[in-house]
Short mmCIF file of C-alpha atoms in Angstrom, two decimals:
data_model
loop_
_atom_site.label_atom_id
_atom_site.label_comp_id
_atom_site.label_asym_id
_atom_site.label_seq_id
_atom_site.Cartn_x
_atom_site.Cartn_y
_atom_site.Cartn_z
CA MET A 196 0.00 0.00 0.00
CA ARG A 197 2.81 2.41 0.93
CA LYS A 198 4.64 1.60 -2.32
CA GLY A 199 1.49 2.44 -4.26
CA VAL A 200 1.25 5.81 -2.50
CA TYR A 201 4.86 6.63 -3.43
CA ILE A 202 4.22 5.68 -7.05
CA GLY A 203 1.08 7.84 -7.12
CA LEU A 204 2.87 10.85 -5.65
CA SER A 205 5.75 10.42 -8.07
CA SER A 206 3.33 10.33 -10.99
CA VAL A 207 1.65 13.53 -9.84
CA PHE A 208 5.07 15.19 -9.47
CA LEU A 209 6.15 14.16 -12.98
CA LEU A 210 2.89 15.41 -14.48
CA SER A 211 3.36 18.68 -12.63
CA MET A 212 6.86 19.07 -14.04
CA LEU A 213 5.56 18.41 -17.55
CA ALA A 214 2.95 21.09 -17.01
CA VAL A 215 5.67 23.61 -16.20
CA PHE A 216 7.06 23.25 -19.71
CA ALA A 217 3.65 23.32 -21.41
CA SER A 218 2.24 26.61 -22.61
CA ASN A 219 -0.19 28.22 -20.21
CA VAL A 220 -3.74 28.99 -21.25
CA MET A 221 -3.16 32.12 -23.24
CA ALA A 222 -4.97 35.39 -23.26
CA ASP A 223 -6.77 35.95 -26.54
CA ASP A 224 -9.29 38.20 -28.17
CA ALA A 225 -12.08 38.65 -25.62
CA SER A 226 -14.31 40.83 -27.79
CA ASN A 227 -16.91 38.08 -28.23
CA ILE A 228 -17.30 37.36 -24.52
CA ASP A 229 -20.69 38.30 -23.09
CA LYS A 230 -20.10 39.39 -19.50
CA GLY A 231 -23.60 38.39 -18.40
CA ASP A 232 -23.29 34.90 -19.85
CA HIS A 233 -19.82 34.54 -18.38
CA ALA A 234 -20.87 35.64 -14.90
CA TRP A 235 -23.79 33.21 -14.93
CA MET A 236 -21.60 30.31 -16.06
CA LEU A 237 -18.99 30.99 -13.38
CA VAL A 238 -21.76 31.00 -10.77
CA SER A 239 -23.33 27.86 -12.24
CA THR A 240 -19.98 26.08 -12.12
CA ALA A 241 -19.66 26.91 -8.42
CA PHE A 242 -23.26 25.75 -7.89
CA VAL A 243 -22.51 22.37 -9.41
CA LEU A 244 -19.33 21.97 -7.37
CA ILE A 245 -21.21 22.43 -4.08
CA MET A 246 -23.40 19.48 -5.06
CA THR A 247 -20.60 17.00 -4.34
CA PRO A 248 -20.11 18.00 -0.66
CA GLY A 249 -23.92 18.09 -0.50
CA LEU A 250 -24.05 14.57 -1.85
CA ALA A 251 -21.44 13.50 0.70
CA LEU A 252 -23.64 14.80 3.54
CA PHE A 253 -26.76 13.27 1.97
CA TYR A 254 -25.12 9.86 1.78
CA GLY A 255 -23.18 10.26 5.04
CA GLY A 256 -26.32 10.89 7.06
CA MET A 257 -27.90 7.67 5.78
CA VAL A 258 -25.14 5.28 6.82
CA ARG A 259 -24.19 4.13 10.31
CA ALA A 260 -22.09 6.54 12.33
CA LYS A 261 -19.05 4.23 12.20
CA ASN A 262 -18.99 4.52 8.40
CA MET A 263 -19.69 8.22 7.91
CA VAL A 264 -16.12 9.46 7.39
CA ASN A 265 -15.54 6.80 4.75
CA THR A 266 -18.80 7.70 3.00
CA LEU A 267 -17.84 11.39 2.97
CA TRP A 268 -14.41 10.49 1.65
CA LEU A 269 -15.74 8.40 -1.24
CA SER A 270 -17.46 11.48 -2.66
CA PHE A 271 -15.04 14.19 -1.58
CA ILE A 272 -11.97 12.52 -3.08
CA CYS A 273 -13.60 12.84 -6.52
CA MET A 274 -13.28 16.63 -6.23
CA GLY A 275 -9.52 16.24 -6.00
CA ILE A 276 -8.67 13.44 -8.38
CA VAL A 277 -11.22 14.09 -11.12
CA SER A 278 -10.45 17.81 -11.18
CA VAL A 279 -6.83 16.98 -12.07
CA THR A 280 -7.52 14.19 -14.54
CA TRP A 281 -10.18 16.30 -16.28
CA VAL A 282 -7.58 18.93 -17.12
CA LEU A 283 -4.95 16.35 -18.07
CA TRP A 284 -7.03 14.13 -20.35
CA GLY A 285 -10.72 13.87 -19.42
CA TYR A 286 -11.91 17.04 -21.16
CA SER A 287 -9.99 16.24 -24.31
CA LEU A 288 -11.37 12.69 -24.57
CA SER A 289 -14.89 13.99 -23.93
CA PHE A 290 -15.03 17.12 -26.12
CA ALA A 291 -12.01 17.50 -28.40
CA PRO A 292 -12.51 16.83 -32.13
CA GLY A 293 -12.00 13.14 -32.78
CA CYS A 294 -14.54 10.70 -34.15
CA TRP A 295 -18.11 9.63 -33.42
CA PHE A 296 -16.93 7.47 -30.51
CA ILE A 297 -14.27 9.39 -28.58
CA GLY A 298 -12.53 12.76 -28.57
CA GLY A 299 -8.96 13.32 -29.64
CA LEU A 300 -5.87 14.00 -27.53
CA GLN A 301 -5.11 17.50 -28.80
CA TRP A 302 -6.69 19.18 -25.75
CA CYS A 303 -4.85 17.07 -23.16
CA GLY A 304 -3.38 19.41 -20.59
CA LEU A 305 -5.70 22.01 -22.14
CA GLY A 306 -3.89 21.71 -25.44
CA ALA A 307 -0.98 24.02 -24.66
CA GLY A 308 -3.33 26.98 -24.76
CA LEU A 309 -5.93 25.69 -27.23
CA VAL A 310 -8.43 25.65 -24.37
CA GLY A 311 -7.94 29.21 -23.21
CA GLN A 312 -9.54 32.55 -22.48
CA ALA A 313 -11.09 32.93 -25.92
CA PRO A 314 -14.54 31.48 -26.65
CA SER A 315 -14.93 28.10 -28.35
CA ASP A 316 -16.40 27.95 -31.82
CA LEU A 317 -17.71 24.46 -31.07
CA TYR A 318 -19.33 24.78 -27.65
CA ALA A 319 -19.44 28.23 -26.07
CA SER A 320 -19.27 31.25 -28.34
CA THR A 321 -19.95 33.90 -25.67
CA ILE A 322 -17.84 32.67 -22.72
CA PRO A 323 -14.19 31.65 -22.40
CA HIS A 324 -13.45 28.08 -23.42
CA LEU A 325 -11.84 27.66 -20.00
CA THR A 326 -15.16 28.37 -18.30
CA PHE A 327 -17.01 25.83 -20.42
CA MET A 328 -14.30 23.27 -19.68
CA MET A 329 -14.59 23.88 -15.95
CA PHE A 330 -18.38 23.72 -15.99
CA GLN A 331 -18.28 20.35 -17.70
CA GLY A 332 -15.63 19.22 -15.23
CA MET A 333 -18.12 19.60 -12.39
CA PHE A 334 -20.33 16.99 -14.09
CA ALA A 335 -17.35 14.66 -14.39
CA ILE A 336 -16.71 15.07 -10.65
CA ILE A 337 -20.19 14.30 -9.36
CA THR A 338 -20.95 11.36 -11.66
CA PRO A 339 -18.57 8.84 -10.01
CA ALA A 340 -19.45 10.32 -6.61
CA LEU A 341 -23.10 9.39 -7.20
CA MET A 342 -22.08 5.76 -7.63
CA THR A 343 -20.65 5.50 -4.13
CA GLY A 344 -24.00 5.36 -2.36
CA ALA A 345 -24.69 1.91 -3.81
CA PHE A 346 -21.63 0.30 -2.23
CA ALA A 347 -21.41 2.39 0.94
CA GLU A 348 -20.14 0.66 4.10
CA ARG A 349 -18.31 -2.16 2.32
CA MET A 350 -15.69 -1.16 -0.28
CA LYS A 351 -11.98 -0.69 0.36
CA PHE A 352 -10.83 2.87 -0.17
CA ASN A 353 -7.84 1.94 -2.34
CA ALA A 354 -10.12 -0.18 -4.52
CA TRP A 355 -12.39 2.82 -5.06
CA LEU A 356 -9.43 5.06 -5.96
CA LEU A 357 -8.21 2.62 -8.61
CA LEU A 358 -11.69 2.01 -9.97
CA MET A 359 -12.46 5.74 -10.09
CA LEU A 360 -9.28 6.52 -12.03
CA LEU A 361 -10.02 3.83 -14.59
CA TRP A 362 -13.71 4.66 -14.78
CA CYS A 363 -13.12 8.37 -15.35
CA ALA A 364 -10.75 7.58 -18.22
CA ILE A 365 -12.68 4.75 -19.91
CA VAL A 366 -16.40 4.93 -19.07
CA TYR A 367 -17.36 8.59 -18.71
CA PRO A 368 -15.55 10.30 -21.63
CA PRO A 369 -17.02 8.21 -24.46
CA LEU A 370 -20.58 8.60 -23.18
CA ALA A 371 -20.14 12.35 -22.69
CA HIS A 372 -18.69 12.53 -26.20
CA TRP A 373 -21.62 10.62 -27.72
CA VAL A 374 -24.19 12.92 -26.15
CA TRP A 375 -22.61 16.39 -25.95
CA SER A 376 -19.67 16.53 -28.35
CA SER A 377 -20.18 18.15 -31.73
CA GLU A 378 -19.24 14.78 -33.30
CA GLY A 379 -21.13 12.45 -30.94
CA TRP A 380 -23.35 9.89 -32.59
CA LEU A 381 -26.25 10.31 -30.14
CA LEU A 382 -26.21 14.06 -30.70
CA ALA A 383 -26.20 13.40 -34.44
CA ILE A 384 -29.43 11.42 -34.28
CA ASP A 385 -31.08 14.06 -32.02
CA SER A 386 -31.20 11.90 -28.90
CA LEU A 387 -31.72 14.68 -26.35
CA ASP A 388 -30.03 15.06 -22.97
CA PHE A 389 -29.99 18.67 -21.81
CA ALA A 390 -28.01 18.32 -18.57
CA GLY A 391 -27.08 14.70 -17.92
CA GLY A 392 -29.95 12.23 -17.64
CA THR A 393 -27.97 9.65 -19.60
CA VAL A 394 -24.41 10.95 -19.16
CA VAL A 395 -24.66 11.44 -15.39
CA HIS A 396 -27.60 9.56 -13.88
CA ILE A 397 -28.08 6.47 -16.02
CA CYS A 398 -24.30 6.20 -16.28
CA SER A 399 -23.75 6.36 -12.51
CA GLY A 400 -26.70 4.11 -11.71
CA ALA A 401 -25.86 1.40 -14.24
CA SER A 402 -22.21 1.52 -13.18
CA ALA A 403 -23.18 1.22 -9.52
CA LEU A 404 -25.23 -1.89 -10.30
CA ALA A 405 -22.23 -3.52 -11.97
CA VAL A 406 -20.01 -2.76 -8.96
CA ILE A 407 -22.36 -4.16 -6.32
CA LEU A 408 -22.90 -7.37 -8.26
CA PHE A 409 -19.16 -8.02 -7.91
CA LEU A 410 -18.93 -6.62 -4.41
CA GLY A 411 -21.76 -8.56 -2.78
CA LYS A 412 -24.13 -7.60 0.00
CA ARG A 413 -23.35 -5.91 3.28
CA LYS A 414 -22.78 -8.24 6.18
CA GLY A 415 -26.14 -9.08 7.74
CA TYR A 416 -28.16 -7.55 4.89
CA PRO A 417 -31.12 -7.20 4.93
CA LYS A 418 -31.90 -8.23 8.53
CA GLN A 419 -29.23 -6.21 10.33
CA VAL A 420 -29.24 -3.01 8.30
CA LYS A 421 -29.59 0.03 10.56
CA PRO A 422 -31.64 3.16 9.83
CA PRO A 423 -29.96 6.47 8.91
CA HIS A 424 -27.92 7.80 11.80
CA ASN A 425 -28.30 11.54 11.06
CA LEU A 426 -31.41 12.75 9.27
CA PRO A 427 -30.49 16.45 9.67
CA PHE A 428 -27.41 15.77 7.52
CA VAL A 429 -29.62 14.04 4.94
CA MET A 430 -31.86 17.11 4.77
CA LEU A 431 -28.89 19.49 4.63
CA GLY A 432 -27.36 17.45 1.83
CA THR A 433 -30.65 17.48 -0.06
CA GLY A 434 -30.85 21.25 0.28
CA LEU A 435 -27.33 21.65 -1.13
CA LEU A 436 -28.15 19.30 -3.99
CA TRP A 437 -31.38 21.16 -4.80
CA PHE A 438 -29.51 24.48 -4.66
CA GLY A 439 -26.68 23.23 -6.83
CA TRP A 440 -29.05 21.66 -9.32
CA PHE A 441 -30.06 25.12 -10.52
CA GLY A 442 -26.53 25.48 -11.85
CA PHE A 443 -26.57 21.90 -13.09
CA ASN A 444 -29.66 22.41 -15.26
CA ALA A 445 -30.01 26.15 -15.87
CA GLY A 446 -26.26 26.44 -16.40
CA SER A 447 -26.52 23.90 -19.22
CA ALA A 448 -28.11 26.63 -21.32
CA VAL A 449 -24.55 28.08 -21.41
CA ALA A 450 -26.07 31.56 -21.43
CA ALA A 451 -27.97 33.93 -19.18
CA ASP A 452 -31.09 33.80 -21.31
CA GLY A 453 -34.70 32.69 -21.36
CA LEU A 454 -33.81 29.03 -21.78
CA ALA A 455 -31.79 29.19 -18.56
CA ALA A 456 -34.79 30.75 -16.82
CA ASN A 457 -37.04 27.97 -18.10
CA ALA A 458 -34.60 25.30 -16.92
CA PHE A 459 -34.44 27.01 -13.52
CA VAL A 460 -38.23 26.97 -13.14
CA VAL A 461 -38.82 23.40 -14.30
CA THR A 462 -36.00 22.14 -12.07
CA ASN A 463 -37.66 23.54 -8.97
CA THR A 464 -41.14 22.49 -10.08
CA ALA A 465 -40.25 18.86 -10.78
CA ALA A 466 -38.34 18.52 -7.49
CA ALA A 467 -41.23 19.98 -5.51
CA ALA A 468 -43.80 17.78 -7.27
CA ALA A 469 -41.76 14.64 -6.67
CA ALA A 470 -41.02 15.44 -3.00
CA THR A 471 -44.72 16.04 -2.35
CA THR A 472 -45.76 12.89 -4.21
CA TRP A 473 -43.28 10.65 -2.35
CA SER A 474 -44.53 12.05 0.96
CA LEU A 475 -48.14 11.37 0.03
CA ILE A 476 -47.28 7.80 -0.99
CA GLU A 477 -45.68 7.18 2.40
CA TRP A 478 -48.62 8.78 4.15
CA ALA A 479 -51.03 6.53 2.30
CA PHE A 480 -49.15 3.24 2.75
CA HIS A 481 -47.22 3.78 6.00
CA LYS A 482 -49.55 6.19 7.82
CA LYS A 483 -46.77 8.75 8.31
CA PRO A 484 -44.66 10.79 5.91
CA SER A 485 -40.90 10.88 6.57
CA ILE A 486 -38.22 13.47 5.96
CA LEU A 487 -36.08 10.75 4.37
CA GLY A 488 -38.88 10.05 1.91
CA ALA A 489 -39.37 13.71 1.09
CA CYS A 490 -35.65 14.12 0.48
CA SER A 491 -35.55 10.99 -1.68
CA GLY A 492 -38.51 12.28 -3.67
CA ALA A 493 -36.90 15.66 -4.23
CA VAL A 494 -33.74 14.04 -5.57
CA ALA A 495 -35.81 11.72 -7.78
CA GLY A 496 -37.57 14.74 -9.29
CA LEU A 497 -34.29 16.56 -9.83
CA VAL A 498 -32.82 13.52 -11.56
CA ALA A 499 -35.83 13.04 -13.81
CA ILE A 500 -36.07 16.64 -14.99
CA THR A 501 -32.34 16.86 -15.79
CA PRO A 502 -32.43 15.54 -19.39
CA ALA A 503 -35.62 17.47 -20.15
CA ALA A 504 -34.91 20.79 -18.44
CA GLY A 505 -34.15 22.67 -21.65
CA PHE A 506 -36.96 21.12 -23.67
CA VAL A 507 -40.14 21.24 -21.53
CA GLY A 508 -42.25 23.82 -19.72
CA PRO A 509 -43.47 23.99 -16.11
CA MET A 510 -46.64 21.93 -16.58
CA ALA A 511 -44.66 19.16 -18.23
CA ALA A 512 -42.24 19.34 -15.29
CA ILE A 513 -45.09 18.32 -12.99
CA GLY A 514 -45.92 15.54 -15.45
CA ILE A 515 -42.34 14.34 -15.14
CA GLY A 516 -41.87 14.88 -11.39
CA VAL A 517 -44.96 13.04 -10.15
CA PRO A 518 -44.29 9.78 -12.06
CA ALA A 519 -40.61 10.05 -11.09
CA ALA A 520 -41.57 9.83 -7.42
CA ILE A 521 -43.90 6.88 -8.05
CA LEU A 522 -41.42 4.93 -10.17
CA CYS A 523 -38.44 5.57 -7.91
CA TYR A 524 -40.46 4.72 -4.80
CA LEU A 525 -41.47 1.39 -6.37
CA ALA A 526 -37.87 0.72 -7.37
CA VAL A 527 -36.65 1.38 -3.82
CA ALA A 528 -39.47 -0.36 -1.95
CA LYS A 529 -40.31 -3.23 -4.31
CA MET A 530 -37.82 -3.80 -7.14
CA LYS A 531 -34.74 -3.96 -4.90
CA LYS A 532 -36.34 -6.62 -2.70
CA ALA A 533 -37.66 -8.59 -5.65
CA LEU A 534 -34.29 -8.72 -7.43
CA GLY A 535 -32.26 -9.16 -4.23
CA TYR A 536 -29.38 -6.74 -4.84
CA ASP A 537 -27.96 -4.60 -2.04
CA ASP A 538 -28.06 -0.98 -3.21
CA ALA A 539 -27.19 0.59 0.13
CA LEU A 540 -28.43 4.15 -0.48
CA ASP A 541 -30.68 3.52 -3.51
CA VAL A 542 -28.51 4.87 -6.29
CA ILE A 543 -30.09 2.45 -8.75
CA GLY A 544 -33.61 3.09 -7.52
CA VAL A 545 -33.30 6.88 -7.74
CA HIS A 546 -30.60 7.73 -10.27
CA ALA A 547 -30.77 4.84 -12.72
CA VAL A 548 -34.57 4.59 -12.66
CA GLY A 549 -35.11 8.35 -12.39
CA GLY A 550 -32.62 9.07 -15.17
CA THR A 551 -34.20 6.43 -17.40
CA TRP A 552 -37.67 7.86 -16.84
CA GLY A 553 -36.42 11.40 -17.43
CA ALA A 554 -34.76 10.48 -20.73
CA PHE A 555 -37.90 8.61 -21.81
CA ALA A 556 -40.16 11.46 -20.71
CA THR A 557 -38.11 13.90 -22.77
CA GLY A 558 -39.27 11.95 -25.80
CA LEU A 559 -42.85 12.46 -24.64
CA PHE A 560 -42.91 16.10 -23.50
CA ALA A 561 -40.24 17.90 -25.57
CA ASP A 562 -41.68 21.09 -27.04
CA SER A 563 -40.01 23.16 -29.75
CA LEU A 564 -41.85 26.22 -28.43
CA VAL A 565 -39.64 25.97 -25.34
CA ASN A 566 -36.48 25.34 -27.34
CA PRO A 567 -36.70 25.95 -31.10
CA ALA A 568 -33.37 24.17 -31.60
CA ALA A 569 -34.85 20.84 -30.45
CA PRO A 570 -37.53 18.63 -32.02
CA ASN A 571 -40.98 18.05 -30.59
CA GLY A 572 -41.77 14.92 -28.62
CA LEU A 573 -44.59 12.39 -28.92
CA PHE A 574 -47.20 14.57 -27.19
CA HIS A 575 -46.48 17.34 -29.69
CA GLY A 576 -46.79 15.19 -32.79
CA ASN A 577 -43.33 13.67 -33.25
CA PRO A 578 -43.17 9.99 -32.18
CA SER A 579 -39.72 9.54 -33.74
CA LEU A 580 -38.06 11.42 -30.89
CA LEU A 581 -39.23 8.79 -28.41
CA GLY A 582 -37.46 6.10 -30.42
CA LYS A 583 -34.26 8.13 -30.43
CA GLN A 584 -34.51 8.60 -26.66
CA ILE A 585 -34.86 4.85 -26.21
CA ILE A 586 -31.71 4.32 -28.29
CA GLY A 587 -29.86 6.73 -26.01
CA ILE A 588 -31.15 4.98 -22.91
CA PHE A 589 -30.05 1.54 -24.09
CA ALA A 590 -26.66 2.85 -25.23
CA ALA A 591 -25.98 4.46 -21.85
CA TRP A 592 -27.11 1.42 -19.88
CA ALA A 593 -25.14 -1.06 -21.98
CA TRP A 594 -21.91 0.94 -22.08
CA ALA A 595 -21.84 1.92 -18.41
CA PHE A 596 -22.87 -1.48 -17.05
CA CYS A 597 -20.66 -3.65 -19.23
CA ILE A 598 -17.46 -1.60 -19.13
CA THR A 599 -17.78 -0.89 -15.40
CA GLY A 600 -18.25 -4.60 -14.82
CA LEU A 601 -14.99 -5.33 -16.63
CA LEU A 602 -13.16 -2.63 -14.70
CA THR A 603 -14.54 -3.87 -11.38
CA TRP A 604 -13.40 -7.41 -12.18
CA PHE A 605 -9.92 -6.04 -12.92
CA VAL A 606 -9.77 -4.05 -9.67
CA LYS A 607 -10.96 -7.07 -7.71
CA SER A 608 -8.17 -9.19 -9.18
CA VAL A 609 -5.52 -6.53 -8.47
CA VAL A 610 -6.27 -5.12 -5.02
CA GLY A 611 -9.53 -6.79 -3.92
CA LEU A 612 -12.78 -4.99 -3.30
CA ARG A 613 -13.81 -5.61 0.31
CA PRO A 614 -12.24 -5.31 3.72
CA THR A 615 -12.35 -8.26 6.09
CA GLU A 616 -15.48 -9.03 8.09
CA ALA A 617 -13.71 -7.87 11.24
CA GLU A 618 -12.91 -4.54 9.60
CA GLU A 619 -16.50 -4.12 8.47
CA ASP A 620 -17.68 -4.83 12.02
CA THR A 621 -15.27 -2.25 13.44
CA GLY A 622 -16.36 0.29 10.86
CA MET A 623 -14.90 1.71 7.69
CA ASP A 624 -13.91 4.98 9.37
CA LEU A 625 -11.33 3.46 11.68
CA THR A 626 -10.14 0.63 9.45
CA GLN A 627 -9.79 2.67 6.26
CA HIS A 628 -8.91 6.14 7.59
CA LYS A 629 -8.16 5.97 11.35
CA GLU A 630 -10.74 8.69 11.91
CA VAL A 631 -14.16 8.85 13.50
CA SER A 632 -17.10 11.15 12.84
CA TYR A 633 -17.97 11.96 16.44
CA HIS A 634 -15.94 12.17 19.64
CA TYR A 635 -17.93 11.71 22.83
CA TYR A 636 -16.54 13.05 26.08
CA GLU A 637 -17.85 12.31 29.54
CA ALA A 638 -18.66 15.36 31.61
CA GLN A 639 -15.89 16.23 34.05
CA SER A 640 -17.00 16.01 37.65
#
């Protein structure tokens, strides 16, 4: 383990030295930069970044206290590692000109100034290319972090680091390229994903399913699973996610315009509709609504509206948010038990199912009156869009699940996936990090 740390630090040092000799991102003609658009995109980027600490609190509050530090770490470490790899190669593989499948290498290390202060002719004509790159990097950070809730409380930290590095180089860039790159094949067939229903949510959910099938169930599951240890943290995390999601969706307009305003409104509307619906379902079937259910519903609504946010209006957002709560509730309460997998914090039930429904619903509700650049959906006279959405859904599921499964098998063979039973009993915080979440002191007499 110590040898691996030395190798990792040496690699970072060598990459840093190479960066010294590379050209910096150069100042260029800024006459085309719209200051309003740029200010909004900088704010949106910060909004999306705060979602990852919010996610860490959301997940951390739902696990047992002895595993909270580890759960926080699984998400938080993505902010460090993915931020670096995105600049080194992730952005280039995702967005640089290449082919229909993957981007080229010319923007690695930001292309010796090719990704700089001037706008991009391909993606962002009114803001610096650097800003667009950074905004997209926030999506690359949170996507692997979303996966971690499925295997919380039972995966070795070094196994996650290795898997995350491989996953962020092999799984995420091609899918992002297919959907959002100017050369992507899903974009070419008009399979719509405004802000990440397939790239982020289906991708993370399908990948999480592949990991837990290799990892196995938590010890004692399902009989000995404990309830969330800190519901206030769950609610705080949900609030940060909801807040950050405005940047996630409205920022994907890449401009401070009416489309961003529409995305802002439908994001809030769908989340509110889903949170209310989940609470009513619990009230009807369990006699009491719960804050955990309301938070889960809000996230389900946010997930579902993500691919549609730039293509539907507020009434359609309710039509997407209400079914999202119903479908995700059934996935969490019924499907997980029926299929027998151990999705610790319901990543599959909320993100995979919610993202799938959202991508499908985009094919139903898309309205060219909201976004003239996009085609109508089934409910507005264009059934072909629904077929294209289904193609995108199947492509995202197949790619993420199959490739993540291969990577997980490789990681298992190299470093193993799980700690010992004794280490799981002690808790992941102490055995993986030698830290604890809470220190209790007896009152001094």
